[in-house]
């Protein structure tokens, strides 16, 4: 459950819910803790958005 995962990695259930909904981007440390908990590479849990960002320079 979300509660079990949260307890295992040291965060709140609300943090897990926010990550699942895309409302919170976990730190690299937290992302690794989640991947380790499931015994999978981080790339199987999180994907990097490689879409370039446009920055306006005035």
mmCIF file with all atom_site columns, N, CA and C in Angstrom:
data_model
loop_
_atom_site.group_PDB
_atom_site.id
_atom_site.type_symbol
_atom_site.label_atom_id
_atom_site.label_alt_id
_atom_site.label_comp_id
_atom_site.label_asym_id
_atom_site.label_entity_id
_atom_site.label_seq_id
_atom_site.pdbx_PDB_ins_code
_atom_site.Cartn_x
_atom_site.Cartn_y
_atom_site.Cartn_z
_atom_site.occupancy
_atom_site.B_iso_or_equiv
_atom_site.pdbx_formal_charge
_atom_site.auth_seq_id
_atom_site.auth_comp_id
_atom_site.auth_asym_id
_atom_site.auth_atom_id
_atom_site.pdbx_PDB_model_num
ATOM 1   N N  . UNK A 1 1  ? 0.834  -1.198 0.000   1.00 0.00 ? 1  UNK A N  1
ATOM 2   C CA . UNK A 1 1  ? 0.000  0.000  0.000   1.00 0.00 ? 1  UNK A CA 1
ATOM 3   C C  . UNK A 1 1  ? 0.874  1.255  0.000   1.00 0.00 ? 1  UNK A C  1
ATOM 4   N N  . UNK A 1 2  ? 0.236  2.386  -0.230  1.00 0.00 ? 2  UNK A N  1
ATOM 5   C CA . UNK A 1 2  ? 0.968  3.655  -0.172  1.00 0.00 ? 2  UNK A CA 1
ATOM 6   C C  . UNK A 1 2  ? 1.575  3.854  1.208   1.00 0.00 ? 2  UNK A C  1
ATOM 7   N N  . UNK A 1 3  ? 0.833  3.480  2.222   1.00 0.00 ? 3  UNK A N  1
ATOM 8   C CA . UNK A 1 3  ? 1.311  3.630  3.600   1.00 0.00 ? 3  UNK A CA 1
ATOM 9   C C  . UNK A 1 3  ? 2.541  2.762  3.849   1.00 0.00 ? 3  UNK A C  1
ATOM 10  N N  . UNK A 1 4  ? 2.523  1.530  3.360   1.00 0.00 ? 4  UNK A N  1
ATOM 11  C CA . UNK A 1 4  ? 3.671  0.627  3.530   1.00 0.00 ? 4  UNK A CA 1
ATOM 12  C C  . UNK A 1 4  ? 4.912  1.186  2.842   1.00 0.00 ? 4  UNK A C  1
ATOM 13  N N  . UNK A 1 5  ? 4.736  1.658  1.611   1.00 0.00 ? 5  UNK A N  1
ATOM 14  C CA . UNK A 1 5  ? 5.866  2.234  0.880   1.00 0.00 ? 5  UNK A CA 1
ATOM 15  C C  . UNK A 1 5  ? 6.384  3.473  1.603   1.00 0.00 ? 5  UNK A C  1
ATOM 16  N N  . UNK A 1 6  ? 5.478  4.329  2.016   1.00 0.00 ? 6  UNK A N  1
ATOM 17  C CA . UNK A 1 6  ? 5.878  5.549  2.722   1.00 0.00 ? 6  UNK A CA 1
ATOM 18  C C  . UNK A 1 6  ? 6.689  5.226  3.969   1.00 0.00 ? 6  UNK A C  1
ATOM 19  N N  . UNK A 1 7  ? 6.215  4.281  4.753   1.00 0.00 ? 7  UNK A N  1
ATOM 20  C CA . UNK A 1 7  ? 6.935  3.889  5.968   1.00 0.00 ? 7  UNK A CA 1
ATOM 21  C C  . UNK A 1 7  ? 8.302  3.300  5.643   1.00 0.00 ? 7  UNK A C  1
ATOM 22  N N  . UNK A 1 8  ? 8.376  2.511  4.579   1.00 0.00 ? 8  UNK A N  1
ATOM 23  C CA . UNK A 1 8  ? 9.629  1.846  4.216   1.00 0.00 ? 8  UNK A CA 1
ATOM 24  C C  . UNK A 1 8  ? 10.706 2.828  3.765   1.00 0.00 ? 8  UNK A C  1
ATOM 25  N N  . UNK A 1 9  ? 10.290 3.938  3.153   1.00 0.00 ? 9  UNK A N  1
ATOM 26  C CA . UNK A 1 9  ? 11.288 4.879  2.627   1.00 0.00 ? 9  UNK A CA 1
ATOM 27  C C  . UNK A 1 9  ? 11.355 6.178  3.422   1.00 0.00 ? 9  UNK A C  1
ATOM 28  N N  . UNK A 1 10 ? 10.557 6.288  4.470   1.00 0.00 ? 10 UNK A N  1
ATOM 29  C CA . UNK A 1 10 ? 10.668 7.430  5.369   1.00 0.00 ? 10 UNK A CA 1
ATOM 30  C C  . UNK A 1 10 ? 9.977  8.705  4.942   1.00 0.00 ? 10 UNK A C  1
ATOM 31  N N  . UNK A 1 11 ? 8.838  8.573  4.267   1.00 0.00 ? 11 UNK A N  1
ATOM 32  C CA . UNK A 1 11 ? 8.052  9.752  3.896   1.00 0.00 ? 11 UNK A CA 1
ATOM 33  C C  . UNK A 1 11 ? 6.602  9.520  4.318   1.00 0.00 ? 11 UNK A C  1
ATOM 34  N N  . UNK A 1 12 ? 5.755  10.500 4.055   1.00 0.00 ? 12 UNK A N  1
ATOM 35  C CA . UNK A 1 12 ? 4.345  10.344 4.388   1.00 0.00 ? 12 UNK A CA 1
ATOM 36  C C  . UNK A 1 12 ? 3.584  9.713  3.224   1.00 0.00 ? 12 UNK A C  1
ATOM 37  N N  . UNK A 1 13 ? 2.413  9.182  3.542   1.00 0.00 ? 13 UNK A N  1
ATOM 38  C CA . UNK A 1 13 ? 1.548  8.625  2.499   1.00 0.00 ? 13 UNK A CA 1
ATOM 39  C C  . UNK A 1 13 ? 1.152  9.724  1.518   1.00 0.00 ? 13 UNK A C  1
ATOM 40  N N  . UNK A 1 14 ? 0.985  10.938 2.022   1.00 0.00 ? 14 UNK A N  1
ATOM 41  C CA . UNK A 1 14 ? 0.621  12.060 1.162   1.00 0.00 ? 14 UNK A CA 1
ATOM 42  C C  . UNK A 1 14 ? 1.712  12.348 0.130   1.00 0.00 ? 14 UNK A C  1
ATOM 43  N N  . UNK A 1 15 ? 2.972  12.161 0.515   1.00 0.00 ? 15 UNK A N  1
ATOM 44  C CA . UNK A 1 15 ? 4.075  12.347 -0.432  1.00 0.00 ? 15 UNK A CA 1
ATOM 45  C C  . UNK A 1 15 ? 3.985  11.326 -1.553  1.00 0.00 ? 15 UNK A C  1
ATOM 46  N N  . UNK A 1 16 ? 3.725  10.075 -1.205  1.00 0.00 ? 16 UNK A N  1
ATOM 47  C CA . UNK A 1 16 ? 3.589  9.025  -2.221  1.00 0.00 ? 16 UNK A CA 1
ATOM 48  C C  . UNK A 1 16 ? 2.432  9.347  -3.152  1.00 0.00 ? 16 UNK A C  1
ATOM 49  N N  . UNK A 1 17 ? 1.317  9.758  -2.600  1.00 0.00 ? 17 UNK A N  1
ATOM 50  C CA . UNK A 1 17 ? 0.148  10.120 -3.403  1.00 0.00 ? 17 UNK A CA 1
ATOM 51  C C  . UNK A 1 17 ? 0.474  11.268 -4.357  1.00 0.00 ? 17 UNK A C  1
ATOM 52  N N  . UNK A 1 18 ? 1.169  12.286 -3.869  1.00 0.00 ? 18 UNK A N  1
ATOM 53  C CA . UNK A 1 18 ? 1.533  13.432 -4.707  1.00 0.00 ? 18 UNK A CA 1
ATOM 54  C C  . UNK A 1 18 ? 2.475  13.020 -5.836  1.00 0.00 ? 18 UNK A C  1
ATOM 55  N N  . UNK A 1 19 ? 3.410  12.114 -5.561  1.00 0.00 ? 19 UNK A N  1
ATOM 56  C CA . UNK A 1 19 ? 4.314  11.616 -6.605  1.00 0.00 ? 19 UNK A CA 1
ATOM 57  C C  . UNK A 1 19 ? 3.512  10.871 -7.660  1.00 0.00 ? 19 UNK A C  1
ATOM 58  N N  . UNK A 1 20 ? 2.601  9.998  -7.219  1.00 0.00 ? 20 UNK A N  1
ATOM 59  C CA . UNK A 1 20 ? 1.791  9.219  -8.157  1.00 0.00 ? 20 UNK A CA 1
ATOM 60  C C  . UNK A 1 20 ? 0.938  10.111 -9.047  1.00 0.00 ? 20 UNK A C  1
ATOM 61  N N  . UNK A 1 21 ? 0.441  11.210 -8.502  1.00 0.00 ? 21 UNK A N  1
ATOM 62  C CA . UNK A 1 21 ? -0.415 12.123 -9.265  1.00 0.00 ? 21 UNK A CA 1
ATOM 63  C C  . UNK A 1 21 ? 0.379  13.118 -10.100 1.00 0.00 ? 21 UNK A C  1
ATOM 64  N N  . UNK A 1 22 ? 1.707  13.106 -9.965  1.00 0.00 ? 22 UNK A N  1
ATOM 65  C CA . UNK A 1 22 ? 2.537  14.031 -10.722 1.00 0.00 ? 22 UNK A CA 1
ATOM 66  C C  . UNK A 1 22 ? 2.549  15.439 -10.162 1.00 0.00 ? 22 UNK A C  1
ATOM 67  N N  . UNK A 1 23 ? 2.137  15.593 -8.915  1.00 0.00 ? 23 UNK A N  1
ATOM 68  C CA . UNK A 1 23 ? 2.101  16.910 -8.291  1.00 0.00 ? 23 UNK A CA 1
ATOM 69  C C  . UNK A 1 23 ? 3.367  17.210 -7.499  1.00 0.00 ? 23 UNK A C  1
ATOM 70  N N  . UNK A 1 24 ? 4.235  16.227 -7.382  1.00 0.00 ? 24 UNK A N  1
ATOM 71  C CA . UNK A 1 24 ? 5.478  16.391 -6.622  1.00 0.00 ? 24 UNK A CA 1
ATOM 72  C C  . UNK A 1 24 ? 6.576  15.610 -7.324  1.00 0.00 ? 24 UNK A C  1
ATOM 73  N N  . UNK A 1 25 ? 7.686  16.269 -7.571  1.00 0.00 ? 25 UNK A N  1
ATOM 74  C CA . UNK A 1 25 ? 8.845  15.611 -8.169  1.00 0.00 ? 25 UNK A CA 1
ATOM 75  C C  . UNK A 1 25 ? 9.801  15.272 -7.036  1.00 0.00 ? 25 UNK A C  1
ATOM 76  N N  . UNK A 1 26 ? 10.055 13.982 -6.825  1.00 0.00 ? 26 UNK A N  1
ATOM 77  C CA . UNK A 1 26 ? 10.915 13.600 -5.705  1.00 0.00 ? 26 UNK A CA 1
ATOM 78  C C  . UNK A 1 26 ? 12.367 13.989 -5.946  1.00 0.00 ? 26 UNK A C  1
ATOM 79  N N  . UNK A 1 27 ? 13.074 14.179 -4.859  1.00 0.00 ? 27 UNK A N  1
ATOM 80  C CA . UNK A 1 27 ? 14.514 14.420 -4.957  1.00 0.00 ? 27 UNK A CA 1
ATOM 81  C C  . UNK A 1 27 ? 15.172 13.170 -5.521  1.00 0.00 ? 27 UNK A C  1
ATOM 82  N N  . UNK A 1 28 ? 16.395 13.320 -5.973  1.00 0.00 ? 28 UNK A N  1
ATOM 83  C CA . UNK A 1 28 ? 17.128 12.169 -6.493  1.00 0.00 ? 28 UNK A CA 1
ATOM 84  C C  . UNK A 1 28 ? 17.286 11.104 -5.414  1.00 0.00 ? 28 UNK A C  1
ATOM 85  N N  . UNK A 1 29 ? 17.565 11.533 -4.199  1.00 0.00 ? 29 UNK A N  1
ATOM 86  C CA . UNK A 1 29 ? 17.702 10.597 -3.087  1.00 0.00 ? 29 UNK A CA 1
ATOM 87  C C  . UNK A 1 29 ? 16.416 9.802  -2.879  1.00 0.00 ? 29 UNK A C  1
ATOM 88  N N  . UNK A 1 30 ? 15.288 10.482 -2.867  1.00 0.00 ? 30 UNK A N  1
ATOM 89  C CA . UNK A 1 30 ? 14.008 9.802  -2.668  1.00 0.00 ? 30 UNK A CA 1
ATOM 90  C C  . UNK A 1 30 ? 13.694 8.876  -3.838  1.00 0.00 ? 30 UNK A C  1
ATOM 91  N N  . UNK A 1 31 ? 13.996 9.301  -5.043  1.00 0.00 ? 31 UNK A N  1
ATOM 92  C CA . UNK A 1 31 ? 13.766 8.451  -6.210  1.00 0.00 ? 31 UNK A CA 1
ATOM 93  C C  . UNK A 1 31 ? 14.573 7.159  -6.107  1.00 0.00 ? 31 UNK A C  1
ATOM 94  N N  . UNK A 1 32 ? 15.825 7.266  -5.664  1.00 0.00 ? 32 UNK A N  1
ATOM 95  C CA . UNK A 1 32 ? 16.643 6.063  -5.490  1.00 0.00 ? 32 UNK A CA 1
ATOM 96  C C  . UNK A 1 32 ? 16.088 5.169  -4.390  1.00 0.00 ? 32 UNK A C  1
ATOM 97  N N  . UNK A 1 33 ? 15.580 5.764  -3.306  1.00 0.00 ? 33 UNK A N  1
ATOM 98  C CA . UNK A 1 33 ? 15.005 4.952  -2.224  1.00 0.00 ? 33 UNK A CA 1
ATOM 99  C C  . UNK A 1 33 ? 13.788 4.170  -2.711  1.00 0.00 ? 33 UNK A C  1
ATOM 100 N N  . UNK A 1 34 ? 12.969 4.813  -3.532  1.00 0.00 ? 34 UNK A N  1
ATOM 101 C CA . UNK A 1 34 ? 11.797 4.125  -4.078  1.00 0.00 ? 34 UNK A CA 1
ATOM 102 C C  . UNK A 1 34 ? 12.237 2.981  -4.986  1.00 0.00 ? 34 UNK A C  1
ATOM 103 N N  . UNK A 1 35 ? 13.188 3.238  -5.866  1.00 0.00 ? 35 UNK A N  1
ATOM 104 C CA . UNK A 1 35 ? 13.677 2.192  -6.767  1.00 0.00 ? 35 UNK A CA 1
ATOM 105 C C  . UNK A 1 35 ? 14.280 1.030  -5.990  1.00 0.00 ? 35 UNK A C  1
ATOM 106 N N  . UNK A 1 36 ? 15.069 1.339  -4.974  1.00 0.00 ? 36 UNK A N  1
ATOM 107 C CA . UNK A 1 36 ? 15.674 0.272  -4.158  1.00 0.00 ? 36 UNK A CA 1
ATOM 108 C C  . UNK A 1 36 ? 14.613 -0.560 -3.456  1.00 0.00 ? 36 UNK A C  1
ATOM 109 N N  . UNK A 1 37 ? 13.557 0.090  -3.003  1.00 0.00 ? 37 UNK A N  1
ATOM 110 C CA . UNK A 1 37 ? 12.481 -0.619 -2.299  1.00 0.00 ? 37 UNK A CA 1
ATOM 111 C C  . UNK A 1 37 ? 11.851 -1.677 -3.196  1.00 0.00 ? 37 UNK A C  1
ATOM 112 N N  . UNK A 1 38 ? 11.738 -1.375 -4.489  1.00 0.00 ? 38 UNK A N  1
ATOM 113 C CA . UNK A 1 38 ? 11.165 -2.314 -5.450  1.00 0.00 ? 38 UNK A CA 1
ATOM 114 C C  . UNK A 1 38 ? 12.224 -3.171 -6.130  1.00 0.00 ? 38 UNK A C  1
ATOM 115 N N  . UNK A 1 39 ? 13.491 -2.937 -5.761  1.00 0.00 ? 39 UNK A N  1
ATOM 116 C CA . UNK A 1 39 ? 14.608 -3.704 -6.313  1.00 0.00 ? 39 UNK A CA 1
ATOM 117 C C  . UNK A 1 39 ? 14.662 -3.634 -7.846  1.00 0.00 ? 39 UNK A C  1
ATOM 118 N N  . UNK A 1 40 ? 14.504 -2.419 -8.355  1.00 0.00 ? 40 UNK A N  1
ATOM 119 C CA . UNK A 1 40 ? 14.567 -2.180 -9.796  1.00 0.00 ? 40 UNK A CA 1
ATOM 120 C C  . UNK A 1 40 ? 15.449 -0.962 -10.051 1.00 0.00 ? 40 UNK A C  1
ATOM 121 N N  . UNK A 1 41 ? 15.960 -0.819 -11.275 1.00 0.00 ? 41 UNK A N  1
ATOM 122 C CA . UNK A 1 41 ? 16.731 0.384  -11.603 1.00 0.00 ? 41 UNK A CA 1
ATOM 123 C C  . UNK A 1 41 ? 15.827 1.620  -11.538 1.00 0.00 ? 41 UNK A C  1
ATOM 124 N N  . UNK A 1 42 ? 16.408 2.743  -11.212 1.00 0.00 ? 42 UNK A N  1
ATOM 125 C CA . UNK A 1 42 ? 15.633 3.982  -11.094 1.00 0.00 ? 42 UNK A CA 1
ATOM 126 C C  . UNK A 1 42 ? 14.889 4.303  -12.389 1.00 0.00 ? 42 UNK A C  1
ATOM 127 N N  . UNK A 1 43 ? 15.461 3.919  -13.528 1.00 0.00 ? 43 UNK A N  1
ATOM 128 C CA . UNK A 1 43 ? 14.839 4.194  -14.824 1.00 0.00 ? 43 UNK A CA 1
ATOM 129 C C  . UNK A 1 43 ? 13.513 3.465  -14.998 1.00 0.00 ? 43 UNK A C  1
ATOM 130 N N  . UNK A 1 44 ? 13.296 2.393  -14.247 1.00 0.00 ? 44 UNK A N  1
ATOM 131 C CA . UNK A 1 44 ? 12.026 1.677  -14.340 1.00 0.00 ? 44 UNK A CA 1
ATOM 132 C C  . UNK A 1 44 ? 10.936 2.340  -13.512 1.00 0.00 ? 44 UNK A C  1
ATOM 133 N N  . UNK A 1 45 ? 11.328 3.216  -12.606 1.00 0.00 ? 45 UNK A N  1
ATOM 134 C CA . UNK A 1 45 ? 10.354 3.883  -11.748 1.00 0.00 ? 45 UNK A CA 1
ATOM 135 C C  . UNK A 1 45 ? 10.099 5.309  -12.233 1.00 0.00 ? 45 UNK A C  1
ATOM 136 N N  . UNK A 1 46 ? 11.160 5.993  -12.635 1.00 0.00 ? 46 UNK A N  1
ATOM 137 C CA . UNK A 1 46 ? 11.050 7.386  -13.057 1.00 0.00 ? 46 UNK A CA 1
ATOM 138 C C  . UNK A 1 46 ? 11.692 7.562  -14.421 1.00 0.00 ? 46 UNK A C  1
ATOM 139 N N  . UNK A 1 47 ? 11.094 8.439  -15.223 1.00 0.00 ? 47 UNK A N  1
ATOM 140 C CA . UNK A 1 47 ? 11.651 8.750  -16.533 1.00 0.00 ? 47 UNK A CA 1
ATOM 141 C C  . UNK A 1 47 ? 11.971 10.234 -16.590 1.00 0.00 ? 47 UNK A C  1
ATOM 142 N N  . UNK A 1 48 ? 13.101 10.540 -17.188 1.00 0.00 ? 48 UNK A N  1
ATOM 143 C CA . UNK A 1 48 ? 13.525 11.926 -17.337 1.00 0.00 ? 48 UNK A CA 1
ATOM 144 C C  . UNK A 1 48 ? 12.843 12.527 -18.555 1.00 0.00 ? 48 UNK A C  1
ATOM 145 N N  . UNK A 1 49 ? 12.234 13.688 -18.384 1.00 0.00 ? 49 UNK A N  1
ATOM 146 C CA . UNK A 1 49 ? 11.597 14.396 -19.486 1.00 0.00 ? 49 UNK A CA 1
ATOM 147 C C  . UNK A 1 49 ? 12.672 15.167 -20.233 1.00 0.00 ? 49 UNK A C  1
ATOM 148 N N  . UNK A 1 50 ? 13.022 14.685 -21.407 1.00 0.00 ? 50 UNK A N  1
ATOM 149 C CA . UNK A 1 50 ? 14.116 15.293 -22.161 1.00 0.00 ? 50 UNK A CA 1
ATOM 150 C C  . UNK A 1 50 ? 13.660 16.430 -23.064 1.00 0.00 ? 50 UNK A C  1
ATOM 151 N N  . UNK A 1 51 ? 12.415 16.811 -22.966 1.00 0.00 ? 51 UNK A N  1
ATOM 152 C CA . UNK A 1 51 ? 11.905 17.887 -23.790 1.00 0.00 ? 51 UNK A CA 1
ATOM 153 C C  . UNK A 1 51 ? 12.574 19.199 -23.386 1.00 0.00 ? 51 UNK A C  1
ATOM 154 N N  . UNK A 1 52 ? 13.197 19.885 -24.328 1.00 0.00 ? 52 UNK A N  1
ATOM 155 C CA . UNK A 1 52 ? 13.893 21.129 -23.969 1.00 0.00 ? 52 UNK A CA 1
ATOM 156 C C  . UNK A 1 52 ? 12.912 22.212 -23.531 1.00 0.00 ? 52 UNK A C  1
ATOM 157 N N  . UNK A 1 53 ? 13.361 23.032 -22.616 1.00 0.00 ? 53 UNK A N  1
ATOM 158 C CA . UNK A 1 53 ? 12.550 24.145 -22.139 1.00 0.00 ? 53 UNK A CA 1
ATOM 159 C C  . UNK A 1 53 ? 12.969 25.408 -22.872 1.00 0.00 ? 53 UNK A C  1
ATOM 160 N N  . UNK A 1 54 ? 12.011 26.238 -23.163 1.00 0.00 ? 54 UNK A N  1
ATOM 161 C CA . UNK A 1 54 ? 12.283 27.511 -23.812 1.00 0.00 ? 54 UNK A CA 1
ATOM 162 C C  . UNK A 1 54 ? 12.383 28.591 -22.745 1.00 0.00 ? 54 UNK A C  1
ATOM 163 N N  . UNK A 1 55 ? 13.440 29.348 -22.816 1.00 0.00 ? 55 UNK A N  1
ATOM 164 C CA . UNK A 1 55 ? 13.649 30.429 -21.858 1.00 0.00 ? 55 UNK A CA 1
ATOM 165 C C  . UNK A 1 55 ? 13.657 31.740 -22.631 1.00 0.00 ? 55 UNK A C  1
ATOM 166 N N  . UNK A 1 56 ? 12.773 32.637 -22.253 1.00 0.00 ? 56 UNK A N  1
ATOM 167 C CA . UNK A 1 56 ? 12.701 33.940 -22.911 1.00 0.00 ? 56 UNK A CA 1
ATOM 168 C C  . UNK A 1 56 ? 13.752 34.871 -22.318 1.00 0.00 ? 56 UNK A C  1
ATOM 169 N N  . UNK A 1 57 ? 14.506 35.500 -23.198 1.00 0.00 ? 57 UNK A N  1
ATOM 170 C CA . UNK A 1 57 ? 15.520 36.462 -22.763 1.00 0.00 ? 57 UNK A CA 1
ATOM 171 C C  . UNK A 1 57 ? 15.107 37.821 -23.306 1.00 0.00 ? 57 UNK A C  1
ATOM 172 N N  . UNK A 1 58 ? 14.879 38.738 -22.397 1.00 0.00 ? 58 UNK A N  1
ATOM 173 C CA . UNK A 1 58 ? 14.446 40.087 -22.808 1.00 0.00 ? 58 UNK A CA 1
ATOM 174 C C  . UNK A 1 58 ? 15.612 41.017 -22.932 1.00 0.00 ? 58 UNK A C  1
#
